mmCIF file of C-alpha atoms in Angstrom:
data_model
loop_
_atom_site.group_PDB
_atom_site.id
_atom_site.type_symbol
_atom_site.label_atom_id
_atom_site.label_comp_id
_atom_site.label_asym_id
_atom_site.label_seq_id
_atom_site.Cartn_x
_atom_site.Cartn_y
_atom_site.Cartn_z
ATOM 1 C CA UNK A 1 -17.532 -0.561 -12.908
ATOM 2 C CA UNK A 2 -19.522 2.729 -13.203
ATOM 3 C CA UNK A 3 -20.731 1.633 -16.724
ATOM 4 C CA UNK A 4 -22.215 -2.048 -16.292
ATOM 5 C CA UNK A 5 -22.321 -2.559 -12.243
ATOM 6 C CA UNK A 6 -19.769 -5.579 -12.316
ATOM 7 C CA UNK A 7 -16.664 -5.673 -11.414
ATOM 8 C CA UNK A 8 -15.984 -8.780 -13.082
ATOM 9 C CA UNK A 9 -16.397 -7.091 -16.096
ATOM 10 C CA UNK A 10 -15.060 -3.938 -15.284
ATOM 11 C CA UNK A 11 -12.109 -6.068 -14.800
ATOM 12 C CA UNK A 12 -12.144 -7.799 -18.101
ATOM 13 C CA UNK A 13 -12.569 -4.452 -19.738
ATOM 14 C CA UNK A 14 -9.323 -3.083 -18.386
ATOM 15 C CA UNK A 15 -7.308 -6.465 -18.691
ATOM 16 C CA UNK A 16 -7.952 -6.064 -22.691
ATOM 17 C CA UNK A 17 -6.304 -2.651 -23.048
ATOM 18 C CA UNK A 18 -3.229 -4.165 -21.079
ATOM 19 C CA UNK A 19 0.345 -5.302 -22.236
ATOM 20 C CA UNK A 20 2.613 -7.945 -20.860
ATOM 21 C CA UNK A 21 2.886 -9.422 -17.527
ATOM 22 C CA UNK A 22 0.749 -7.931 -14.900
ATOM 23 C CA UNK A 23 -1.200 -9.311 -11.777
ATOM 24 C CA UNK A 24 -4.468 -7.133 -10.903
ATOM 25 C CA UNK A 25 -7.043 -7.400 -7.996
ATOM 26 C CA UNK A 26 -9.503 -5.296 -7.357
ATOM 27 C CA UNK A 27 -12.500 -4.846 -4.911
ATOM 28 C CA UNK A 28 -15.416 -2.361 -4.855
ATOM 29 C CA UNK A 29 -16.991 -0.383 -1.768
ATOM 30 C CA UNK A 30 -20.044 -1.468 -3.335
ATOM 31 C CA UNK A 31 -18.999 -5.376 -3.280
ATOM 32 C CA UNK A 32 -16.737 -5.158 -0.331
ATOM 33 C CA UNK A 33 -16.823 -9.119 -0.155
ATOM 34 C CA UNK A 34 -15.776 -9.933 -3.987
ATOM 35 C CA UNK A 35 -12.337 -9.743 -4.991
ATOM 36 C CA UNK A 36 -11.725 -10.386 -8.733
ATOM 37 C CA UNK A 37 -8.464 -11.292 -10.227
ATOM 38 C CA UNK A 38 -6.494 -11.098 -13.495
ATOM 39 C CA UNK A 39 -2.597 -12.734 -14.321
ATOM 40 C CA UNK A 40 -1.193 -12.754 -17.051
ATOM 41 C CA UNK A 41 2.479 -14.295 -17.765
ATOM 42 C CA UNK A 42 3.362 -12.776 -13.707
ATOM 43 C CA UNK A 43 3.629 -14.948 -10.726
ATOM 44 C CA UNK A 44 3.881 -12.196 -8.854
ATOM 45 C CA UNK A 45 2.234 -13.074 -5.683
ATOM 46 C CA UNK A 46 3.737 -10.264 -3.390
ATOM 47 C CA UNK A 47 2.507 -7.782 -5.521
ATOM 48 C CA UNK A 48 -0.818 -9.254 -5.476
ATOM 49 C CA UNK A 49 -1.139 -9.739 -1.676
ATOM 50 C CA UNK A 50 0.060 -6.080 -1.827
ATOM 51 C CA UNK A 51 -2.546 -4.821 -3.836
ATOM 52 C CA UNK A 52 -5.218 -6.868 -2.356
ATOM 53 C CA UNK A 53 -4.280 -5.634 1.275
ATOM 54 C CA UNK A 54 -4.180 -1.909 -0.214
ATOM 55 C CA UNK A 55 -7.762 -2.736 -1.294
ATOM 56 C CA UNK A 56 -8.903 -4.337 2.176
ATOM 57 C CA UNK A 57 -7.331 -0.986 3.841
ATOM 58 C CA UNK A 58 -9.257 1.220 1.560
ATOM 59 C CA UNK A 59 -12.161 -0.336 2.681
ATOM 60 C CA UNK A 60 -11.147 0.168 6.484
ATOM 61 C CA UNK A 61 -10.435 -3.442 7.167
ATOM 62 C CA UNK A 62 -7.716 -2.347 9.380
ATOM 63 C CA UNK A 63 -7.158 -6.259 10.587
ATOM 64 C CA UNK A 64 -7.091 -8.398 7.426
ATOM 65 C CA UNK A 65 -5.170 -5.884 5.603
ATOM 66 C CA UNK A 66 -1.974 -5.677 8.208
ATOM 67 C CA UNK A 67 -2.232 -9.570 8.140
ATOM 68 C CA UNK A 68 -2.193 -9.836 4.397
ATOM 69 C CA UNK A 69 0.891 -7.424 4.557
ATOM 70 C CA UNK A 70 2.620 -9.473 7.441
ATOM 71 C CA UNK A 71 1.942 -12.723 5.959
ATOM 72 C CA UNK A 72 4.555 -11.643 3.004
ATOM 73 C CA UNK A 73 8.216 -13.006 3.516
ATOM 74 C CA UNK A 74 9.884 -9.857 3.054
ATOM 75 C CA UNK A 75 13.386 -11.676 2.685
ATOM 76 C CA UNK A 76 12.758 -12.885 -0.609
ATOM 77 C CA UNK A 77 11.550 -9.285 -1.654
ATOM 78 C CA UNK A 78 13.897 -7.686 -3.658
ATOM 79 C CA UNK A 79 12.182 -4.454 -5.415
ATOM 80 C CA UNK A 80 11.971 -1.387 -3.303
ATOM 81 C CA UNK A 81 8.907 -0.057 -4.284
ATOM 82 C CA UNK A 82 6.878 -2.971 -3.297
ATOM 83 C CA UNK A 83 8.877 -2.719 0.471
ATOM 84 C CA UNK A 84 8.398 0.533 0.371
ATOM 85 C CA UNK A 85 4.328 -0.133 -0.374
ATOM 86 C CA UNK A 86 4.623 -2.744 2.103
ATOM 87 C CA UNK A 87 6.197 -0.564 5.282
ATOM 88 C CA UNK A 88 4.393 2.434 4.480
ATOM 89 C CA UNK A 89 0.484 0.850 4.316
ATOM 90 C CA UNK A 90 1.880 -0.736 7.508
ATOM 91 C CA UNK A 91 2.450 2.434 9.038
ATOM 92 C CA UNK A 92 -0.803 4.166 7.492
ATOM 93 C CA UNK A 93 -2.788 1.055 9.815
ATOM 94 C CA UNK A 94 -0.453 1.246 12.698
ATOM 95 C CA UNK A 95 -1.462 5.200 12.505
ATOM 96 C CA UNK A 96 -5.099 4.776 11.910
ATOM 97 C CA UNK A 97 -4.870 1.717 15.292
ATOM 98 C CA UNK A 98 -3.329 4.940 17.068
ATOM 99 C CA UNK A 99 -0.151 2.815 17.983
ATOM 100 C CA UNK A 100 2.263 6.004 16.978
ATOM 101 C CA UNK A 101 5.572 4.183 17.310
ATOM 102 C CA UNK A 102 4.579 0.838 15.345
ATOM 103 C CA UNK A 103 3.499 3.702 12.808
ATOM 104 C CA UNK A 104 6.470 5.359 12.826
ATOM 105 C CA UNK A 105 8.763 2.136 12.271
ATOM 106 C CA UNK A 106 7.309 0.928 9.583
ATOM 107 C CA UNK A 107 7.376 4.704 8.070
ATOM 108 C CA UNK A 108 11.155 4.593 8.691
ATOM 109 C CA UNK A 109 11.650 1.285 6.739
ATOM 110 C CA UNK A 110 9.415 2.949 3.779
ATOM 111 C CA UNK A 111 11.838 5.458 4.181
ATOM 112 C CA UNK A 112 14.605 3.255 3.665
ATOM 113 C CA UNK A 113 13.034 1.246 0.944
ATOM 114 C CA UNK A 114 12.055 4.481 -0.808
ATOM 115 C CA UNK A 115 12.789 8.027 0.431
ATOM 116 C CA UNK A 116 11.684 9.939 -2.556
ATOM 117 C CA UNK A 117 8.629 8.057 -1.910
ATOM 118 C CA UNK A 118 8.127 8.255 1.280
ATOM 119 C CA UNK A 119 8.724 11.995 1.373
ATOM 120 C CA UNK A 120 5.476 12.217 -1.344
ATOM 121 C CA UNK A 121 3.236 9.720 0.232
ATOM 122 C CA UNK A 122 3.253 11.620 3.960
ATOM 123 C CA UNK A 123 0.734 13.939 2.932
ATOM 124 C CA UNK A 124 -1.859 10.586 3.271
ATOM 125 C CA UNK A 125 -4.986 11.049 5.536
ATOM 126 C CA UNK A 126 -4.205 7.781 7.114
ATOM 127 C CA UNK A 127 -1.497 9.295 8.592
ATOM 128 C CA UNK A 128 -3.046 12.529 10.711
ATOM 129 C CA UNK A 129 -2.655 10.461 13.960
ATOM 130 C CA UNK A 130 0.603 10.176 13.552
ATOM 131 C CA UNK A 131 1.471 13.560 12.030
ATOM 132 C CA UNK A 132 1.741 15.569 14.507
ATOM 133 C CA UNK A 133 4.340 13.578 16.470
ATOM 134 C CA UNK A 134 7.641 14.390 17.011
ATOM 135 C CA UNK A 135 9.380 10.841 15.784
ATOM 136 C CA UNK A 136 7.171 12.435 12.628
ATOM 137 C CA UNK A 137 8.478 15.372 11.761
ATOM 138 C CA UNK A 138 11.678 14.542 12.631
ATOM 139 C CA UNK A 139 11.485 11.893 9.543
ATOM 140 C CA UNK A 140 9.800 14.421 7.322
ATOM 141 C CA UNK A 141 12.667 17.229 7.843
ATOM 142 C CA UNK A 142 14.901 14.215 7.431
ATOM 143 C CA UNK A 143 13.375 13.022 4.254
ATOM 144 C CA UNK A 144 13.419 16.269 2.672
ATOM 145 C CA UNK A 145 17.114 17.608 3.578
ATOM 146 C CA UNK A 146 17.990 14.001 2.250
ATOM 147 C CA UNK A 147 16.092 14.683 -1.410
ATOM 148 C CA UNK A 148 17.533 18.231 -1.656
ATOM 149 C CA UNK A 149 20.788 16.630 -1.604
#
């Protein structure tokens, strides 16, 4: 994008140096309205409504990006990583909305999904609302006595 000022053809530059199946979206602070899209061989529309509500969160759009997440049907999810990106942007906007024990709940099922993780990500800035809370550090000291093991 920093090259040519489009994120179209950012886009299409970065699709080209890509193998197999993939499904990309991607938004700019610049362009906060356009959302551009690439697929290829992947119907992987979890992981896209993922990464698109990662992208609306970036950009602070606290309310379309924990309805994105909440629209998924998390029973059909099967890979942990993508639950565990799920609960823990969930708790990164419940923690930036100041509601500390939504925040922590959905940190526990990242947790769950993925403690290794979990354990790395809880060093995000998203989180400082919620850090400093008890239901917090309890899961951190959890987290880590669990990886040492």
């Amino acid at each position: 994008f920093d090259r040519t000022g489009d994120l179209t053809r950012a886009m299409l530059a970065a699709v080209q140096r890509l193998e197999g199946a993939f499904t990309l979206l991607a938004v700019h602070a610049e362009q906060p309205g356009v959302v551009v899209g690439a697929r290829r061989n992947s119907p992987l529309d979890a992981g896209a409504t993922c990464n698109y509500a990662a992208c609306r969160l970036m950009l602070n759009d606290l309310e379309v990006a924990e309805g994105l997440f909440k629209s998924l049907n998390l029973s059909v999810i099967r890979e942990r990583k993508l639950l565990f990106s799920i609960f823990f942007n969930l708790g990164c906007i419940k923690s930036l909305q100041v509601d500390m024990n939504e925040s922590l709940d959905f940190l526990k099922r990242a947790a769950a999904a993925d403690p290794v993780a979990t354990l790395a990500a809880l060093g995000d800035t998203q989180l400082d609302n919620v850090r400093t809370d008890v239901g917090f550090l309890a899961l951190q000291q959890n987290l880590e006595q669990f990886i040492k093991q």
